Amino acid sequence: MSYITKLAETEEEYLSLRRLNHRVFALEVGQHEPTHDEVLPDRYEQKSRYLISLHGGAVIGMLAIQDRPPFSIEQRLEDVSLLERLKGRKLEVRLLAIDPEHRNRMVMAELLGTMIELAIAEGYEVLLISGIEERLSMYRKFGFKAVGPPVPSGKARYVPMLLSLSEMPARIREDIERWRRRTGSGA
């Protein structure tokens, strides 16, 4: 299967990512209440960029990135001043969502690999996330560390986490390089 990963640009792509956002975070995760129009806009949309994964022209994966406070992770931190004490440029990564039919494919590798390449190329040093509690082992494999306890949001629980890109595990860097060679992409 062939996937294209890129930044969202068109209104059609934005509408499709809002629909995917609804399917995953309202219907599946239960963080938000379902809406009648099956569209869930991101409250940080005006200051975010969205990496999307396309298959056959359809948006089947997405994640949001943004670097301007306030960060959504602030709502999950016991001590918000932690963010001010962190050295280096910060990039918040949010709303990782992949259509269930494509979760066992290369979509996650393409989205995360592209995001990490972009973060490094643009000079970011720290990634911030709010990881779903049930998926902590996946985030830890990437080198993310919890910086607070789980916090409820709707039916979901999120753990504030961060990753210093300089401390990213070597195997993740190797996986990104393998993915880059396989897909022919590059920074």
Short mmCIF file of N, CA and C in Angstrom, two decimals:
data_model
loop_
_atom_site.label_atom_id
_atom_site.label_comp_id
_atom_site.label_asym_id
_atom_site.label_seq_id
_atom_site.Cartn_x
_atom_site.Cartn_y
_atom_site.Cartn_z
N MET A 1 0.84 -1.19 0.00
CA MET A 1 0.00 0.00 0.00
C MET A 1 0.88 1.24 0.00
N SER A 2 0.47 2.23 -0.73
CA SER A 2 1.23 3.46 -0.86
C SER A 2 0.58 4.57 -0.04
N TYR A 3 1.42 5.24 0.75
CA TYR A 3 0.95 6.36 1.57
C TYR A 3 1.76 7.59 1.22
N ILE A 4 1.12 8.74 1.35
CA ILE A 4 1.79 10.03 1.17
C ILE A 4 1.63 10.77 2.49
N THR A 5 2.73 11.25 3.04
CA THR A 5 2.69 12.04 4.27
C THR A 5 3.12 13.45 3.93
N LYS A 6 2.30 14.42 4.36
CA LYS A 6 2.56 15.82 4.01
C LYS A 6 1.86 16.72 5.00
N LEU A 7 2.13 18.00 4.94
CA LEU A 7 1.39 18.97 5.74
C LEU A 7 0.04 19.23 5.08
N ALA A 8 -1.00 19.32 5.91
CA ALA A 8 -2.33 19.63 5.39
C ALA A 8 -2.32 21.04 4.82
N GLU A 9 -2.99 21.19 3.67
CA GLU A 9 -2.99 22.49 2.99
C GLU A 9 -4.40 22.92 2.59
N THR A 10 -5.19 22.02 2.09
CA THR A 10 -6.47 22.41 1.50
C THR A 10 -7.60 22.31 2.52
N GLU A 11 -8.67 23.02 2.24
CA GLU A 11 -9.84 22.97 3.12
C GLU A 11 -10.40 21.55 3.17
N GLU A 12 -10.34 20.83 2.05
CA GLU A 12 -10.81 19.43 2.03
C GLU A 12 -9.97 18.56 2.97
N GLU A 13 -8.65 18.77 2.98
CA GLU A 13 -7.79 18.02 3.90
C GLU A 13 -8.11 18.36 5.35
N TYR A 14 -8.35 19.65 5.63
CA TYR A 14 -8.69 20.05 7.00
C TYR A 14 -10.03 19.44 7.43
N LEU A 15 -11.02 19.44 6.56
CA LEU A 15 -12.30 18.82 6.90
C LEU A 15 -12.10 17.33 7.17
N SER A 16 -11.31 16.66 6.36
CA SER A 16 -11.06 15.24 6.54
C SER A 16 -10.32 14.95 7.85
N LEU A 17 -9.36 15.80 8.22
CA LEU A 17 -8.66 15.55 9.48
C LEU A 17 -9.57 15.84 10.67
N ARG A 18 -10.49 16.79 10.55
CA ARG A 18 -11.47 17.03 11.63
C ARG A 18 -12.40 15.82 11.78
N ARG A 19 -12.73 15.17 10.68
CA ARG A 19 -13.57 13.96 10.75
C ARG A 19 -12.81 12.80 11.39
N LEU A 20 -11.54 12.64 11.04
CA LEU A 20 -10.72 11.61 11.66
C LEU A 20 -10.55 11.90 13.15
N ASN A 21 -10.34 13.15 13.49
CA ASN A 21 -10.23 13.58 14.88
C ASN A 21 -11.50 13.15 15.65
N HIS A 22 -12.67 13.35 15.07
CA HIS A 22 -13.93 12.96 15.69
C HIS A 22 -14.01 11.44 15.86
N ARG A 23 -13.69 10.70 14.79
CA ARG A 23 -13.78 9.24 14.87
C ARG A 23 -12.91 8.68 15.99
N VAL A 24 -11.69 9.20 16.10
CA VAL A 24 -10.75 8.65 17.08
C VAL A 24 -11.02 9.20 18.48
N PHE A 25 -11.10 10.53 18.64
CA PHE A 25 -11.13 11.10 19.98
C PHE A 25 -12.52 11.24 20.58
N ALA A 26 -13.57 11.21 19.77
CA ALA A 26 -14.94 11.22 20.31
C ALA A 26 -15.50 9.80 20.36
N LEU A 27 -15.47 9.10 19.23
CA LEU A 27 -16.11 7.78 19.17
C LEU A 27 -15.27 6.67 19.79
N GLU A 28 -13.96 6.65 19.54
CA GLU A 28 -13.12 5.55 20.00
C GLU A 28 -12.57 5.78 21.41
N VAL A 29 -11.90 6.90 21.63
CA VAL A 29 -11.23 7.17 22.90
C VAL A 29 -12.20 7.69 23.96
N GLY A 30 -13.22 8.43 23.52
CA GLY A 30 -14.20 8.97 24.46
C GLY A 30 -13.74 10.23 25.17
N GLN A 31 -12.76 10.92 24.64
CA GLN A 31 -12.29 12.16 25.26
C GLN A 31 -13.32 13.28 25.07
N HIS A 32 -14.00 13.27 23.94
CA HIS A 32 -15.00 14.30 23.63
C HIS A 32 -16.34 13.63 23.35
N GLU A 33 -17.39 14.41 23.48
CA GLU A 33 -18.72 13.93 23.13
C GLU A 33 -18.87 13.89 21.61
N PRO A 34 -19.53 12.85 21.08
CA PRO A 34 -19.78 12.82 19.63
C PRO A 34 -20.62 14.02 19.20
N THR A 35 -20.42 14.46 17.97
CA THR A 35 -21.20 15.56 17.42
C THR A 35 -22.10 15.03 16.31
N HIS A 36 -23.19 15.72 16.05
CA HIS A 36 -24.13 15.27 15.02
C HIS A 36 -23.52 15.32 13.62
N ASP A 37 -22.59 16.26 13.39
CA ASP A 37 -21.99 16.38 12.06
C ASP A 37 -20.72 15.55 11.90
N GLU A 38 -20.32 14.82 12.97
CA GLU A 38 -19.15 13.94 12.97
C GLU A 38 -17.86 14.68 12.61
N VAL A 39 -17.77 15.92 13.06
CA VAL A 39 -16.60 16.76 12.84
C VAL A 39 -16.15 17.28 14.21
N LEU A 40 -14.84 17.18 14.48
CA LEU A 40 -14.30 17.68 15.73
C LEU A 40 -13.10 18.58 15.43
N PRO A 41 -13.33 19.91 15.41
CA PRO A 41 -12.22 20.83 15.18
C PRO A 41 -11.29 20.83 16.40
N ASP A 42 -10.03 21.10 16.16
CA ASP A 42 -9.03 21.22 17.21
C ASP A 42 -9.06 22.64 17.75
N ARG A 43 -9.11 22.78 19.08
CA ARG A 43 -9.17 24.13 19.66
C ARG A 43 -7.89 24.93 19.39
N TYR A 44 -6.79 24.25 19.03
CA TYR A 44 -5.54 24.92 18.72
C TYR A 44 -5.29 25.00 17.22
N GLU A 45 -6.32 24.83 16.43
CA GLU A 45 -6.14 24.76 14.97
C GLU A 45 -5.49 26.01 14.39
N GLN A 46 -5.79 27.17 14.93
CA GLN A 46 -5.26 28.41 14.36
C GLN A 46 -3.75 28.54 14.51
N LYS A 47 -3.17 27.81 15.47
CA LYS A 47 -1.72 27.93 15.66
C LYS A 47 -0.99 26.61 15.43
N SER A 48 -1.67 25.63 14.86
CA SER A 48 -1.07 24.32 14.64
C SER A 48 -0.85 24.05 13.16
N ARG A 49 0.09 23.14 12.91
CA ARG A 49 0.27 22.56 11.58
C ARG A 49 -0.09 21.09 11.73
N TYR A 50 -0.58 20.49 10.65
CA TYR A 50 -1.03 19.10 10.70
C TYR A 50 -0.30 18.27 9.67
N LEU A 51 0.39 17.25 10.14
CA LEU A 51 0.95 16.25 9.24
C LEU A 51 -0.16 15.25 8.98
N ILE A 52 -0.41 14.96 7.74
CA ILE A 52 -1.46 13.99 7.41
C ILE A 52 -0.86 12.87 6.57
N SER A 53 -1.48 11.72 6.67
CA SER A 53 -1.12 10.59 5.83
C SER A 53 -2.31 10.32 4.92
N LEU A 54 -2.03 10.27 3.62
CA LEU A 54 -3.07 10.03 2.62
C LEU A 54 -2.89 8.65 2.02
N HIS A 55 -4.00 8.00 1.76
CA HIS A 55 -4.01 6.73 1.04
C HIS A 55 -5.18 6.80 0.07
N GLY A 56 -4.88 6.70 -1.21
CA GLY A 56 -5.93 6.83 -2.22
C GLY A 56 -6.63 8.17 -2.15
N GLY A 57 -5.92 9.21 -1.73
CA GLY A 57 -6.49 10.55 -1.63
C GLY A 57 -7.25 10.82 -0.34
N ALA A 58 -7.45 9.80 0.50
CA ALA A 58 -8.19 9.96 1.75
C ALA A 58 -7.23 10.16 2.92
N VAL A 59 -7.59 11.04 3.86
CA VAL A 59 -6.79 11.24 5.07
C VAL A 59 -7.05 10.06 5.99
N ILE A 60 -6.00 9.27 6.24
CA ILE A 60 -6.14 8.09 7.09
C ILE A 60 -5.26 8.18 8.34
N GLY A 61 -4.48 9.27 8.46
CA GLY A 61 -3.66 9.48 9.64
C GLY A 61 -3.34 10.94 9.78
N MET A 62 -3.08 11.36 11.03
CA MET A 62 -2.76 12.76 11.28
C MET A 62 -2.04 12.92 12.60
N LEU A 63 -1.35 14.03 12.73
CA LEU A 63 -0.90 14.52 14.02
C LEU A 63 -0.71 16.01 13.90
N ALA A 64 -0.89 16.69 15.03
CA ALA A 64 -0.79 18.15 15.08
C ALA A 64 0.52 18.53 15.76
N ILE A 65 1.13 19.62 15.29
CA ILE A 65 2.32 20.16 15.93
C ILE A 65 2.13 21.66 16.11
N GLN A 66 2.64 22.17 17.24
CA GLN A 66 2.59 23.61 17.47
C GLN A 66 3.64 23.98 18.50
N ASP A 67 4.13 25.23 18.40
CA ASP A 67 5.24 25.64 19.25
C ASP A 67 4.98 26.92 20.04
N ARG A 68 3.73 27.36 20.10
CA ARG A 68 3.44 28.60 20.81
C ARG A 68 2.58 28.34 22.04
N PRO A 69 3.04 28.81 23.21
CA PRO A 69 2.22 28.68 24.41
C PRO A 69 0.92 29.46 24.24
N PRO A 70 -0.12 29.10 24.92
CA PRO A 70 -0.14 28.00 25.88
C PRO A 70 -0.20 26.65 25.16
N PHE A 71 0.49 25.68 25.76
CA PHE A 71 0.46 24.31 25.26
C PHE A 71 -0.66 23.56 25.95
N SER A 72 -1.27 22.60 25.26
CA SER A 72 -2.35 21.83 25.89
C SER A 72 -1.83 20.99 27.05
N ILE A 73 -0.55 20.62 27.02
CA ILE A 73 0.03 19.82 28.10
C ILE A 73 -0.03 20.56 29.44
N GLU A 74 -0.10 21.90 29.40
CA GLU A 74 -0.15 22.68 30.63
C GLU A 74 -1.33 22.28 31.51
N GLN A 75 -2.44 21.87 30.89
CA GLN A 75 -3.63 21.46 31.65
C GLN A 75 -3.41 20.16 32.41
N ARG A 76 -2.33 19.44 32.08
CA ARG A 76 -2.08 18.14 32.69
C ARG A 76 -0.86 18.14 33.61
N LEU A 77 -0.27 19.29 33.80
CA LEU A 77 0.92 19.39 34.65
C LEU A 77 0.56 19.92 36.03
N GLU A 78 1.12 19.30 37.06
CA GLU A 78 0.92 19.81 38.42
C GLU A 78 1.68 21.13 38.60
N ASP A 79 2.84 21.25 37.95
CA ASP A 79 3.68 22.44 38.04
C ASP A 79 3.99 22.94 36.63
N VAL A 80 3.23 23.93 36.18
CA VAL A 80 3.36 24.45 34.82
C VAL A 80 4.72 25.10 34.60
N SER A 81 5.36 25.56 35.68
CA SER A 81 6.67 26.21 35.52
C SER A 81 7.73 25.25 34.99
N LEU A 82 7.44 23.95 35.02
CA LEU A 82 8.35 22.97 34.44
C LEU A 82 8.69 23.33 33.00
N LEU A 83 7.68 23.79 32.25
CA LEU A 83 7.91 24.13 30.84
C LEU A 83 8.87 25.30 30.69
N GLU A 84 8.78 26.27 31.60
CA GLU A 84 9.68 27.41 31.54
C GLU A 84 11.11 27.01 31.88
N ARG A 85 11.26 26.00 32.73
CA ARG A 85 12.59 25.56 33.15
C ARG A 85 13.27 24.66 32.11
N LEU A 86 12.51 24.13 31.17
CA LEU A 86 13.10 23.29 30.13
C LEU A 86 13.94 24.13 29.19
N LYS A 87 15.13 23.67 28.92
CA LYS A 87 16.02 24.38 27.99
C LYS A 87 15.74 23.89 26.57
N GLY A 88 15.82 24.79 25.62
CA GLY A 88 15.66 24.42 24.23
C GLY A 88 14.28 24.74 23.68
N ARG A 89 14.20 24.78 22.34
CA ARG A 89 12.93 25.04 21.65
C ARG A 89 11.99 23.86 21.81
N LYS A 90 10.74 24.15 22.15
CA LYS A 90 9.75 23.11 22.42
C LYS A 90 8.75 23.00 21.27
N LEU A 91 8.40 21.77 20.94
CA LEU A 91 7.37 21.49 19.94
C LEU A 91 6.38 20.53 20.58
N GLU A 92 5.12 20.94 20.62
CA GLU A 92 4.09 20.05 21.16
C GLU A 92 3.51 19.23 20.02
N VAL A 93 3.40 17.92 20.27
CA VAL A 93 2.86 16.98 19.30
C VAL A 93 1.56 16.45 19.89
N ARG A 94 0.48 16.58 19.12
CA ARG A 94 -0.84 16.22 19.64
C ARG A 94 -1.65 15.48 18.58
N LEU A 95 -2.72 14.89 19.04
CA LEU A 95 -3.76 14.34 18.16
C LEU A 95 -3.25 13.29 17.18
N LEU A 96 -2.36 12.42 17.63
CA LEU A 96 -1.95 11.31 16.78
C LEU A 96 -3.17 10.42 16.59
N ALA A 97 -3.64 10.35 15.37
CA ALA A 97 -4.84 9.57 15.06
C ALA A 97 -4.63 8.84 13.74
N ILE A 98 -4.92 7.54 13.76
CA ILE A 98 -4.79 6.73 12.56
C ILE A 98 -6.06 5.89 12.42
N ASP A 99 -6.60 5.88 11.22
CA ASP A 99 -7.77 5.07 10.94
C ASP A 99 -7.47 3.62 11.32
N PRO A 100 -8.38 2.95 12.04
CA PRO A 100 -8.12 1.57 12.50
C PRO A 100 -7.68 0.61 11.40
N GLU A 101 -8.18 0.77 10.19
CA GLU A 101 -7.81 -0.14 9.10
C GLU A 101 -6.36 0.01 8.66
N HIS A 102 -5.70 1.08 9.10
CA HIS A 102 -4.33 1.35 8.66
C HIS A 102 -3.33 1.36 9.82
N ARG A 103 -3.74 0.94 11.00
CA ARG A 103 -2.86 1.03 12.17
C ARG A 103 -1.70 0.05 12.14
N ASN A 104 -1.79 -1.02 11.45
CA ASN A 104 -0.69 -1.99 11.42
C ASN A 104 0.18 -1.82 10.17
N ARG A 105 0.17 -0.68 9.60
CA ARG A 105 0.91 -0.41 8.38
C ARG A 105 2.04 0.58 8.69
N MET A 106 2.55 1.19 7.67
CA MET A 106 3.66 2.13 7.80
C MET A 106 3.21 3.54 8.20
N VAL A 107 1.93 3.74 8.41
CA VAL A 107 1.41 5.09 8.65
C VAL A 107 2.07 5.74 9.86
N MET A 108 2.10 5.02 10.98
CA MET A 108 2.68 5.62 12.18
C MET A 108 4.15 5.96 11.96
N ALA A 109 4.90 5.05 11.35
CA ALA A 109 6.32 5.31 11.09
C ALA A 109 6.49 6.53 10.20
N GLU A 110 5.65 6.67 9.17
CA GLU A 110 5.76 7.82 8.29
C GLU A 110 5.41 9.11 9.00
N LEU A 111 4.31 9.11 9.79
CA LEU A 111 3.93 10.33 10.50
C LEU A 111 4.99 10.73 11.52
N LEU A 112 5.41 9.78 12.36
CA LEU A 112 6.38 10.11 13.40
C LEU A 112 7.75 10.40 12.83
N GLY A 113 8.16 9.64 11.83
CA GLY A 113 9.46 9.89 11.20
C GLY A 113 9.50 11.27 10.56
N THR A 114 8.45 11.63 9.84
CA THR A 114 8.38 12.94 9.20
C THR A 114 8.38 14.04 10.25
N MET A 115 7.60 13.85 11.33
CA MET A 115 7.54 14.86 12.39
C MET A 115 8.90 15.04 13.05
N ILE A 116 9.60 13.95 13.35
CA ILE A 116 10.90 14.05 14.00
C ILE A 116 11.92 14.70 13.07
N GLU A 117 11.91 14.34 11.80
CA GLU A 117 12.80 15.00 10.83
C GLU A 117 12.52 16.49 10.76
N LEU A 118 11.25 16.87 10.71
CA LEU A 118 10.86 18.27 10.65
C LEU A 118 11.31 18.99 11.92
N ALA A 119 11.09 18.37 13.08
CA ALA A 119 11.47 18.98 14.36
C ALA A 119 12.97 19.24 14.40
N ILE A 120 13.77 18.27 13.99
CA ILE A 120 15.22 18.43 14.01
C ILE A 120 15.64 19.50 12.99
N ALA A 121 15.08 19.45 11.79
CA ALA A 121 15.44 20.40 10.74
C ALA A 121 15.08 21.84 11.13
N GLU A 122 14.00 22.02 11.91
CA GLU A 122 13.58 23.35 12.31
C GLU A 122 14.17 23.79 13.65
N GLY A 123 15.07 22.98 14.22
CA GLY A 123 15.79 23.39 15.43
C GLY A 123 15.08 23.17 16.75
N TYR A 124 14.06 22.33 16.77
CA TYR A 124 13.41 22.02 18.05
C TYR A 124 14.28 21.04 18.81
N GLU A 125 14.22 21.15 20.14
CA GLU A 125 15.06 20.30 20.98
C GLU A 125 14.25 19.41 21.91
N VAL A 126 13.00 19.81 22.20
CA VAL A 126 12.17 19.06 23.15
C VAL A 126 10.79 18.84 22.53
N LEU A 127 10.33 17.59 22.56
CA LEU A 127 8.97 17.28 22.14
C LEU A 127 8.10 17.11 23.38
N LEU A 128 6.91 17.70 23.37
CA LEU A 128 5.95 17.59 24.45
C LEU A 128 4.74 16.82 23.95
N ILE A 129 4.24 15.88 24.75
CA ILE A 129 3.02 15.15 24.38
C ILE A 129 2.17 14.92 25.63
N SER A 130 0.92 14.63 25.41
CA SER A 130 0.04 14.09 26.43
C SER A 130 -0.31 12.70 25.92
N GLY A 131 0.32 11.69 26.50
CA GLY A 131 0.16 10.32 26.02
C GLY A 131 -1.03 9.62 26.66
N ILE A 132 -1.82 8.93 25.86
CA ILE A 132 -2.92 8.14 26.40
C ILE A 132 -2.34 7.06 27.30
N GLU A 133 -2.88 6.95 28.50
CA GLU A 133 -2.32 6.06 29.52
C GLU A 133 -2.14 4.63 29.02
N GLU A 134 -3.09 4.10 28.26
CA GLU A 134 -3.01 2.72 27.78
C GLU A 134 -1.88 2.49 26.78
N ARG A 135 -1.31 3.55 26.24
CA ARG A 135 -0.26 3.41 25.23
C ARG A 135 1.11 3.89 25.72
N LEU A 136 1.28 3.97 27.04
CA LEU A 136 2.53 4.48 27.59
C LEU A 136 3.76 3.70 27.12
N SER A 137 3.64 2.39 27.00
CA SER A 137 4.80 1.59 26.59
C SER A 137 5.28 2.01 25.20
N MET A 138 4.37 2.35 24.30
CA MET A 138 4.75 2.80 22.97
C MET A 138 5.53 4.12 23.06
N TYR A 139 5.04 5.07 23.86
CA TYR A 139 5.71 6.36 23.98
C TYR A 139 7.09 6.18 24.61
N ARG A 140 7.18 5.30 25.59
CA ARG A 140 8.47 5.07 26.26
C ARG A 140 9.49 4.47 25.30
N LYS A 141 9.04 3.64 24.35
CA LYS A 141 9.97 3.09 23.36
C LYS A 141 10.64 4.19 22.55
N PHE A 142 9.94 5.30 22.36
CA PHE A 142 10.49 6.44 21.63
C PHE A 142 11.39 7.29 22.52
N GLY A 143 11.39 7.02 23.82
CA GLY A 143 12.23 7.77 24.74
C GLY A 143 11.48 8.82 25.56
N PHE A 144 10.17 8.92 25.40
CA PHE A 144 9.40 9.88 26.18
C PHE A 144 9.40 9.49 27.65
N LYS A 145 9.45 10.51 28.51
CA LYS A 145 9.43 10.30 29.95
C LYS A 145 8.25 11.06 30.55
N ALA A 146 7.55 10.42 31.48
CA ALA A 146 6.42 11.06 32.15
C ALA A 146 6.94 12.19 33.03
N VAL A 147 6.21 13.30 33.05
CA VAL A 147 6.56 14.43 33.91
C VAL A 147 5.40 14.77 34.85
N GLY A 148 4.48 13.81 35.00
CA GLY A 148 3.35 13.99 35.89
C GLY A 148 2.47 12.77 35.85
N PRO A 149 1.51 12.69 36.77
CA PRO A 149 0.61 11.55 36.82
C PRO A 149 -0.47 11.63 35.74
N PRO A 150 -1.19 10.51 35.48
CA PRO A 150 -2.29 10.53 34.53
C PRO A 150 -3.38 11.52 34.97
N VAL A 151 -3.98 12.19 33.99
CA VAL A 151 -5.03 13.18 34.25
C VAL A 151 -6.23 12.81 33.38
N PRO A 152 -7.43 12.71 34.00
CA PRO A 152 -8.61 12.36 33.19
C PRO A 152 -9.04 13.49 32.24
N SER A 153 -9.53 13.07 31.07
CA SER A 153 -10.12 13.98 30.09
C SER A 153 -11.21 13.19 29.39
N GLY A 154 -12.46 13.44 29.76
CA GLY A 154 -13.56 12.60 29.28
C GLY A 154 -13.35 11.20 29.83
N LYS A 155 -13.49 10.20 28.99
CA LYS A 155 -13.28 8.81 29.41
C LYS A 155 -11.82 8.38 29.31
N ALA A 156 -10.97 9.26 28.79
CA ALA A 156 -9.55 8.93 28.61
C ALA A 156 -8.73 9.51 29.77
N ARG A 157 -7.51 8.98 29.91
CA ARG A 157 -6.55 9.50 30.88
C ARG A 157 -5.24 9.74 30.12
N TYR A 158 -4.68 10.94 30.32
CA TYR A 158 -3.47 11.35 29.62
C TYR A 158 -2.33 11.60 30.60
N VAL A 159 -1.13 11.23 30.16
CA VAL A 159 0.07 11.43 30.96
C VAL A 159 0.93 12.48 30.27
N PRO A 160 1.28 13.58 30.97
CA PRO A 160 2.18 14.56 30.36
C PRO A 160 3.57 13.95 30.23
N MET A 161 4.17 14.09 29.04
CA MET A 161 5.47 13.46 28.76
C MET A 161 6.32 14.40 27.92
N LEU A 162 7.64 14.16 27.96
CA LEU A 162 8.53 14.92 27.10
C LEU A 162 9.68 14.05 26.63
N LEU A 163 10.28 14.49 25.54
CA LEU A 163 11.44 13.82 24.96
C LEU A 163 12.43 14.88 24.52
N SER A 164 13.64 14.81 25.05
CA SER A 164 14.72 15.63 24.54
C SER A 164 15.23 14.92 23.29
N LEU A 165 15.19 15.58 22.15
CA LEU A 165 15.58 14.93 20.89
C LEU A 165 17.02 14.43 20.94
N SER A 166 17.86 15.07 21.72
CA SER A 166 19.25 14.60 21.83
C SER A 166 19.33 13.27 22.59
N GLU A 167 18.27 12.92 23.32
CA GLU A 167 18.24 11.68 24.08
C GLU A 167 17.37 10.60 23.44
N MET A 168 16.92 10.87 22.21
CA MET A 168 16.10 9.88 21.52
C MET A 168 16.92 8.60 21.35
N PRO A 169 16.34 7.44 21.66
CA PRO A 169 17.09 6.19 21.55
C PRO A 169 17.66 5.98 20.15
N ALA A 170 18.88 5.43 20.11
CA ALA A 170 19.57 5.20 18.84
C ALA A 170 18.74 4.32 17.91
N ARG A 171 18.03 3.33 18.45
CA ARG A 171 17.24 2.43 17.60
C ARG A 171 16.11 3.18 16.89
N ILE A 172 15.58 4.22 17.53
CA ILE A 172 14.54 5.03 16.87
C ILE A 172 15.16 5.82 15.73
N ARG A 173 16.33 6.39 15.94
CA ARG A 173 17.03 7.10 14.86
C ARG A 173 17.33 6.14 13.70
N GLU A 174 17.73 4.92 14.04
CA GLU A 174 18.01 3.91 13.01
C GLU A 174 16.74 3.52 12.27
N ASP A 175 15.63 3.38 12.99
CA ASP A 175 14.34 3.06 12.35
C ASP A 175 13.93 4.17 11.39
N ILE A 176 14.14 5.43 11.80
CA ILE A 176 13.79 6.56 10.93
C ILE A 176 14.66 6.52 9.67
N GLU A 177 15.95 6.25 9.84
CA GLU A 177 16.84 6.16 8.69
C GLU A 177 16.44 5.03 7.75
N ARG A 178 16.07 3.87 8.31
CA ARG A 178 15.59 2.74 7.48
C ARG A 178 14.33 3.12 6.74
N TRP A 179 13.40 3.77 7.46
CA TRP A 179 12.14 4.22 6.84
C TRP A 179 12.45 5.20 5.71
N ARG A 180 13.40 6.14 5.94
CA ARG A 180 13.74 7.13 4.92
C ARG A 180 14.29 6.46 3.67
N ARG A 181 15.17 5.47 3.86
CA ARG A 181 15.74 4.76 2.71
C ARG A 181 14.65 3.97 1.97
N ARG A 182 13.76 3.34 2.73
CA ARG A 182 12.71 2.51 2.12
C ARG A 182 11.72 3.35 1.32
N THR A 183 11.38 4.53 1.86
CA THR A 183 10.37 5.36 1.20
C THR A 183 10.97 6.36 0.22
N GLY A 184 12.30 6.52 0.28
CA GLY A 184 12.93 7.48 -0.61
C GLY A 184 12.75 8.91 -0.16
N SER A 185 12.30 9.11 1.11
CA SER A 185 12.13 10.48 1.60
C SER A 185 13.39 10.93 2.27
N GLY A 186 13.50 12.19 2.48
CA GLY A 186 14.68 12.72 3.15
C GLY A 186 14.45 14.13 3.60
N ALA A 187 15.21 14.51 4.58
CA ALA A 187 15.06 15.87 5.13
C ALA A 187 15.67 16.89 4.19
#
